PDB file of C-alpha atoms in Angstrom:
ATOM      1  CA  MET A 175       9.436 -21.383  -3.522  1.00  0.00           C
ATOM      2  CA  SER A 176      12.323 -23.092  -5.232  1.00  0.00           C
ATOM      3  CA  GLU A 177      15.846 -22.531  -3.992  1.00  0.00           C
ATOM      4  CA  SER A 178      18.284 -20.511  -6.057  1.00  0.00           C
ATOM      5  CA  ASN A 179      20.345 -22.429  -8.558  1.00  0.00           C
ATOM      6  CA  PHE A 180      22.844 -19.597  -9.027  1.00  0.00           C
ATOM      7  CA  ASN A 181      26.435 -20.785  -8.709  1.00  0.00           C
ATOM      8  CA  TYR A 182      28.231 -18.305  -6.430  1.00  0.00           C
ATOM      9  CA  ARG A 183      31.970 -18.134  -7.073  1.00  0.00           C
ATOM     10  CA  ILE A 184      33.092 -15.706  -4.382  1.00  0.00           C
ATOM     11  CA  GLU A 185      34.987 -17.174  -1.440  1.00  0.00           C
ATOM     12  CA  PRO A 186      33.137 -16.964   1.889  1.00  0.00           C
ATOM     13  CA  TRP A 187      34.711 -15.333   4.924  1.00  0.00           C
ATOM     14  CA  SER A 188      35.132 -17.225   8.217  1.00  0.00           C
ATOM     15  CA  ILE A 189      34.321 -15.886  11.673  1.00  0.00           C
ATOM     16  CA  VAL A 190      37.450 -15.922  13.868  1.00  0.00           C
ATOM     17  CA  THR A 191      35.807 -14.367  16.935  1.00  0.00           C
ATOM     18  CA  GLU A 192      32.403 -12.887  17.684  1.00  0.00           C
ATOM     19  CA  ASN A 193      31.557 -10.635  20.617  1.00  0.00           C
ATOM     20  CA  LYS A 194      28.267  -9.098  21.690  1.00  0.00           C
ATOM     21  CA  GLU A 195      29.056  -5.384  21.947  1.00  0.00           C
ATOM     22  CA  TYR A 196      25.573  -4.124  22.839  1.00  0.00           C
ATOM     23  CA  LYS A 197      22.202  -5.704  23.647  1.00  0.00           C
ATOM     24  CA  THR A 198      18.748  -4.197  23.137  1.00  0.00           C
ATOM     25  CA  PRO A 199      15.260  -5.741  23.345  1.00  0.00           C
ATOM     26  CA  ILE A 200      15.102  -5.801  19.517  1.00  0.00           C
ATOM     27  CA  PHE A 201      18.629  -6.644  18.361  1.00  0.00           C
ATOM     28  CA  ASN A 202      22.210  -7.216  19.472  1.00  0.00           C
ATOM     29  CA  LEU A 203      25.220  -5.435  18.014  1.00  0.00           C
ATOM     30  CA  LEU A 204      27.915  -8.002  17.251  1.00  0.00           C
ATOM     31  CA  LYS A 205      31.577  -7.419  16.462  1.00  0.00           C
ATOM     32  CA  ARG A 206      32.871 -10.151  14.173  1.00  0.00           C
ATOM     33  CA  SER A 207      36.560 -10.600  13.438  1.00  0.00           C
ATOM     34  CA  MET A 208      36.588 -12.352  10.083  1.00  0.00           C
ATOM     35  CA  LYS A 209      39.083 -13.643   7.558  1.00  0.00           C
ATOM     36  CA  LEU A 210      39.319 -15.169   4.148  1.00  0.00           C
ATOM     37  CA  GLN A 211      40.969 -18.571   3.869  1.00  0.00           C
ATOM     38  CA  ALA A 212      43.958 -16.874   2.212  1.00  0.00           C
ATOM     39  CA  VAL A 213      46.943 -16.259   4.483  1.00  0.00           C
ATOM     40  CA  ASP A 214      47.392 -12.559   3.650  1.00  0.00           C
ATOM     41  CA  GLU A 215      46.650 -10.450   6.757  1.00  0.00           C
ATOM     42  CA  THR A 216      44.906  -7.846   4.590  1.00  0.00           C
ATOM     43  CA  ASP A 217      42.173 -10.444   4.154  1.00  0.00           C
ATOM     44  CA  ARG A 218      41.108  -9.985   7.787  1.00  0.00           C
ATOM     45  CA  GLY A 219      38.828  -7.412   9.313  1.00  0.00           C
ATOM     46  CA  ASP A 220      36.406  -6.448  12.043  1.00  0.00           C
ATOM     47  CA  PHE A 221      32.780  -6.077  11.007  1.00  0.00           C
ATOM     48  CA  TYR A 222      29.756  -4.919  12.995  1.00  0.00           C
ATOM     49  CA  VAL A 223      26.414  -6.590  12.411  1.00  0.00           C
ATOM     50  CA  LEU A 224      22.948  -6.315  13.910  1.00  0.00           C
ATOM     51  CA  ASP A 225      21.778  -9.713  15.126  1.00  0.00           C
ATOM     52  CA  ALA A 226      17.990  -9.513  14.895  1.00  0.00           C
ATOM     53  CA  PRO A 227      15.168 -12.061  15.055  1.00  0.00           C
ATOM     54  CA  GLU A 228      13.519 -13.199  11.849  1.00  0.00           C
ATOM     55  CA  TRP A 229      10.841 -10.850  10.510  1.00  0.00           C
ATOM     56  CA  ILE A 230       7.633 -11.548   8.654  1.00  0.00           C
ATOM     57  CA  ASN A 231       5.299  -9.572   6.459  1.00  0.00           C
ATOM     58  CA  ILE A 232       1.988 -10.473   4.894  1.00  0.00           C
ATOM     59  CA  ILE A 233       0.169  -9.579   1.701  1.00  0.00           C
ATOM     60  CA  ALA A 234      -3.317 -10.017   3.179  1.00  0.00           C
ATOM     61  CA  ILE A 235      -6.317 -10.089   0.825  1.00  0.00           C
ATOM     62  CA  THR A 236      -9.906 -10.000   2.110  1.00  0.00           C
ATOM     63  CA  GLU A 237     -12.819 -12.054   0.791  1.00  0.00           C
ATOM     64  CA  ASP A 238     -13.781  -8.884  -1.147  1.00  0.00           C
ATOM     65  CA  ASP A 239     -10.361  -8.862  -2.897  1.00  0.00           C
ATOM     66  CA  GLU A 240      -9.066  -5.853  -0.977  1.00  0.00           C
ATOM     67  CA  ILE A 241      -5.591  -5.633   0.519  1.00  0.00           C
ATOM     68  CA  ILE A 242      -5.260  -5.048   4.268  1.00  0.00           C
ATOM     69  CA  LEU A 243      -2.845  -2.268   5.213  1.00  0.00           C
ATOM     70  CA  VAL A 244      -1.559  -0.784   8.441  1.00  0.00           C
ATOM     71  CA  GLU A 245      -0.744   2.864   8.974  1.00  0.00           C
ATOM     72  CA  GLN A 246       1.702   3.415  11.806  1.00  0.00           C
ATOM     73  CA  TYR A 247       4.321   5.852  13.037  1.00  0.00           C
ATOM     74  CA  ARG A 248       7.926   4.775  12.420  1.00  0.00           C
ATOM     75  CA  TYR A 249      10.393   6.149  14.949  1.00  0.00           C
ATOM     76  CA  GLY A 250      13.449   5.722  12.687  1.00  0.00           C
ATOM     77  CA  ILE A 251      12.227   8.069   9.959  1.00  0.00           C
ATOM     78  CA  GLU A 252       9.976  10.042  12.328  1.00  0.00           C
ATOM     79  CA  GLU A 253       6.857   9.852  10.193  1.00  0.00           C
ATOM     80  CA  PRO A 254       3.850   7.623   9.574  1.00  0.00           C
ATOM     81  CA  THR A 255       4.026   4.903   6.946  1.00  0.00           C
ATOM     82  CA  LEU A 256       1.514   2.794   5.065  1.00  0.00           C
ATOM     83  CA  GLU A 257       2.546  -0.866   5.122  1.00  0.00           C
ATOM     84  CA  ILE A 258       1.342  -4.420   4.995  1.00  0.00           C
ATOM     85  CA  PRO A 259       1.008  -6.261   8.337  1.00  0.00           C
ATOM     86  CA  GLY A 260       4.255  -7.648   9.710  1.00  0.00           C
ATOM     87  CA  GLY A 261       6.625  -7.861  12.619  1.00  0.00           C
ATOM     88  CA  MET A 262       9.144  -9.998  14.450  1.00  0.00           C
ATOM     89  CA  VAL A 263       9.015 -13.751  14.871  1.00  0.00           C
ATOM     90  CA  ASP A 264       8.991 -14.545  18.588  1.00  0.00           C
ATOM     91  CA  GLU A 265      11.601 -16.878  20.058  1.00  0.00           C
ATOM     92  CA  GLY A 266      10.585 -20.512  19.509  1.00  0.00           C
ATOM     93  CA  GLU A 267       7.963 -19.524  16.940  1.00  0.00           C
ATOM     94  CA  GLU A 268       7.921 -20.634  13.303  1.00  0.00           C
ATOM     95  CA  PRO A 269       7.670 -17.779  10.767  1.00  0.00           C
ATOM     96  CA  LEU A 270       4.186 -18.803   9.558  1.00  0.00           C
ATOM     97  CA  GLN A 271       2.952 -18.976  13.143  1.00  0.00           C
ATOM     98  CA  GLY A 272       4.399 -15.484  13.713  1.00  0.00           C
ATOM     99  CA  ALA A 273       2.703 -14.198  10.558  1.00  0.00           C
ATOM    100  CA  LYS A 274      -0.695 -15.451  11.719  1.00  0.00           C
ATOM    101  CA  ARG A 275      -0.167 -13.930  15.173  1.00  0.00           C
ATOM    102  CA  GLU A 276       1.047 -10.570  13.849  1.00  0.00           C
ATOM    103  CA  MET A 277      -1.794 -10.243  11.341  1.00  0.00           C
ATOM    104  CA  LEU A 278      -4.416 -10.897  14.013  1.00  0.00           C
ATOM    105  CA  GLU A 279      -2.694  -8.568  16.529  1.00  0.00           C
ATOM    106  CA  GLU A 280      -2.185  -5.703  14.086  1.00  0.00           C
ATOM    107  CA  THR A 281      -5.381  -5.895  12.039  1.00  0.00           C
ATOM    108  CA  GLY A 282      -7.959  -8.128  13.729  1.00  0.00           C
ATOM    109  CA  TYR A 283      -8.073 -10.279  10.568  1.00  0.00           C
ATOM    110  CA  ARG A 284      -7.353 -13.998  10.217  1.00  0.00           C
ATOM    111  CA  SER A 285      -7.062 -16.383   7.294  1.00  0.00           C
ATOM    112  CA  ASP A 286      -7.077 -20.123   6.708  1.00  0.00           C
ATOM    113  CA  THR A 287      -5.460 -19.771   3.266  1.00  0.00           C
ATOM    114  CA  TRP A 288      -1.721 -19.104   3.545  1.00  0.00           C
ATOM    115  CA  SER A 289       1.140 -19.532   1.097  1.00  0.00           C
ATOM    116  CA  SER A 290       4.791 -18.557   1.225  1.00  0.00           C
ATOM    117  CA  LEU A 291       6.166 -15.798  -0.972  1.00  0.00           C
ATOM    118  CA  GLY A 292       9.706 -16.785   0.054  1.00  0.00           C
ATOM    119  CA  LYS A 293      12.170 -14.793   2.088  1.00  0.00           C
ATOM    120  CA  VAL A 294      14.549 -11.887   1.544  1.00  0.00           C
ATOM    121  CA  SER A 295      17.670 -10.744   3.374  1.00  0.00           C
ATOM    122  CA  SER A 296      16.577  -7.799   5.484  1.00  0.00           C
ATOM    123  CA  ASN A 297      19.902  -6.001   4.899  1.00  0.00           C
ATOM    124  CA  PRO A 298      22.694  -8.537   4.286  1.00  0.00           C
ATOM    125  CA  ALA A 299      25.471  -5.948   4.615  1.00  0.00           C
ATOM    126  CA  ILE A 300      24.819  -5.392   8.318  1.00  0.00           C
ATOM    127  CA  MET A 301      21.988  -7.674   9.493  1.00  0.00           C
ATOM    128  CA  THR A 302      21.797 -11.399  10.248  1.00  0.00           C
ATOM    129  CA  ASN A 303      18.078 -11.943   9.701  1.00  0.00           C
ATOM    130  CA  PHE A 304      15.654 -12.689   6.892  1.00  0.00           C
ATOM    131  CA  THR A 305      12.135 -11.430   6.275  1.00  0.00           C
ATOM    132  CA  HIS A 306       9.688 -14.245   5.524  1.00  0.00           C
ATOM    133  CA  MET A 307       6.877 -13.137   3.244  1.00  0.00           C
ATOM    134  CA  TYR A 308       3.409 -14.671   3.079  1.00  0.00           C
ATOM    135  CA  LEU A 309       0.212 -14.345   1.113  1.00  0.00           C
ATOM    136  CA  ALA A 310      -2.976 -14.692   3.159  1.00  0.00           C
ATOM    137  CA  LYS A 311      -6.181 -14.953   1.119  1.00  0.00           C
ATOM    138  CA  ASN A 312      -9.858 -14.802   2.090  1.00  0.00           C
ATOM    139  CA  CYS A 313      -9.056 -12.843   5.258  1.00  0.00           C
ATOM    140  CA  ILE A 314     -11.955 -12.430   7.661  1.00  0.00           C
ATOM    141  CA  PHE A 315     -12.283  -9.703  10.291  1.00  0.00           C
ATOM    142  CA  GLU A 316     -12.494 -11.301  13.734  1.00  0.00           C
ATOM    143  CA  GLY A 317     -12.510  -8.229  15.932  1.00  0.00           C
ATOM    144  CA  ALA A 318     -10.430  -5.346  17.193  1.00  0.00           C
ATOM    145  CA  GLU A 319      -6.700  -5.495  16.744  1.00  0.00           C
ATOM    146  CA  ASN A 320      -4.440  -5.937  19.765  1.00  0.00           C
ATOM    147  CA  PRO A 321      -1.172  -4.127  18.921  1.00  0.00           C
ATOM    148  CA  ASP A 322       2.017  -4.174  20.978  1.00  0.00           C
ATOM    149  CA  THR A 323       2.583  -1.586  23.714  1.00  0.00           C
ATOM    150  CA  HIS A 324       3.985   1.264  21.607  1.00  0.00           C
ATOM    151  CA  GLU A 325       2.149   0.497  18.369  1.00  0.00           C
ATOM    152  CA  ARG A 326      -0.597   2.869  17.287  1.00  0.00           C
ATOM    153  CA  ILE A 327      -2.142   1.378  14.174  1.00  0.00           C
ATOM    154  CA  ASN A 328      -4.896   2.420  11.791  1.00  0.00           C
ATOM    155  CA  VAL A 329      -6.108  -0.446   9.618  1.00  0.00           C
ATOM    156  CA  HIS A 330      -7.119   0.247   6.015  1.00  0.00           C
ATOM    157  CA  THR A 331      -8.474  -1.909   3.209  1.00  0.00           C
ATOM    158  CA  MET A 332      -8.513  -0.949  -0.447  1.00  0.00           C
ATOM    159  CA  PRO A 333      -8.563  -2.535  -3.891  1.00  0.00           C
ATOM    160  CA  VAL A 334      -5.155  -3.963  -4.830  1.00  0.00           C
ATOM    161  CA  ASP A 335      -4.955  -1.684  -7.897  1.00  0.00           C
ATOM    162  CA  ASP A 336      -5.393   1.398  -5.677  1.00  0.00           C
ATOM    163  CA  PHE A 337      -2.633   0.105  -3.396  1.00  0.00           C
ATOM    164  CA  LEU A 338      -0.340  -0.458  -6.381  1.00  0.00           C
ATOM    165  CA  GLU A 339      -0.866   3.192  -7.370  1.00  0.00           C
ATOM    166  CA  LEU A 340       0.361   4.160  -3.880  1.00  0.00           C
ATOM    167  CA  VAL A 341       3.404   1.952  -4.446  1.00  0.00           C
ATOM    168  CA  LYS A 342       3.996   3.520  -7.856  1.00  0.00           C
ATOM    169  CA  ASN A 343       3.774   7.115  -6.588  1.00  0.00           C
ATOM    170  CA  GLY A 344       6.081   6.488  -3.602  1.00  0.00           C
ATOM    171  CA  THR A 345       3.496   6.744  -0.818  1.00  0.00           C
ATOM    172  CA  VAL A 346       4.427   3.171   0.131  1.00  0.00           C
ATOM    173  CA  HIS A 347       8.217   3.217   0.544  1.00  0.00           C
ATOM    174  CA  HIS A 348       9.137   0.587   3.151  1.00  0.00           C
ATOM    175  CA  ALA A 349      11.766  -1.611   1.446  1.00  0.00           C
ATOM    176  CA  ILE A 350      10.670  -5.016   2.744  1.00  0.00           C
ATOM    177  CA  VAL A 351       7.045  -4.176   1.980  1.00  0.00           C
ATOM    178  CA  LEU A 352       8.085  -3.411  -1.592  1.00  0.00           C
ATOM    179  CA  ALA A 353       9.976  -6.720  -1.733  1.00  0.00           C
ATOM    180  CA  ALA A 354       6.815  -8.594  -0.718  1.00  0.00           C
ATOM    181  CA  VAL A 355       4.746  -6.666  -3.267  1.00  0.00           C
ATOM    182  CA  ALA A 356       7.239  -7.513  -6.026  1.00  0.00           C
ATOM    183  CA  ARG A 357       7.274 -11.192  -5.088  1.00  0.00           C
ATOM    184  CA  TYR A 358       3.457 -11.242  -4.903  1.00  0.00           C
ATOM    185  CA  LEU A 359       3.143  -9.703  -8.351  1.00  0.00           C
ATOM    186  CA  LEU A 360       5.713 -12.083  -9.859  1.00  0.00           C
ATOM    187  CA  ILE A 361       4.153 -15.201  -8.334  1.00  0.00           C
ATOM    188  CA  GLU A 362       0.463 -14.375  -8.494  1.00  0.00           C
ATOM    189  CA  HIS A 363       0.357 -12.340 -11.683  1.00  0.00           C
ATOM    190  CA  GLY A 364       3.415 -13.660 -13.560  1.00  0.00           C
TER     191      GLY A 364
END
């Protein structure tokens, strides 16, 4: 992926102080006092952000040209979702290494053919992390998945065109999944 060549003209804010207000196993809530370089006191403010680890998600395609999907319950929206494999990058782990681990844990599939689809800001208004997106081709089933403690996952495979119909009709609605799908379509299918 090439880096952006867009010339931003907006002035960045500077962090004056940063305090950890709340800690959870998944993210920390930070309070940042920030200011613009200008001297006007109205150009200062307190902002709350979620400091989270990097995330990954994978467009995984089998040797039979089917996409690998995971169905799982999402506690935030209180309903099941249909998604591509993904998760958090562990501390000290590179994003690609995390992608390989997550795909094997969630689906039981592995691949030796990986390429980057770039990264997106998970939610730049309130979050510090990025989601790194990968394409894994020629995925081979190695055995039963090994999900995390509270994950209950059903693995599905289907032709990519059938999956894209589920995207089109709104069945697939997870924002960072849709970002990976868009990037995949732009890169792989121009």
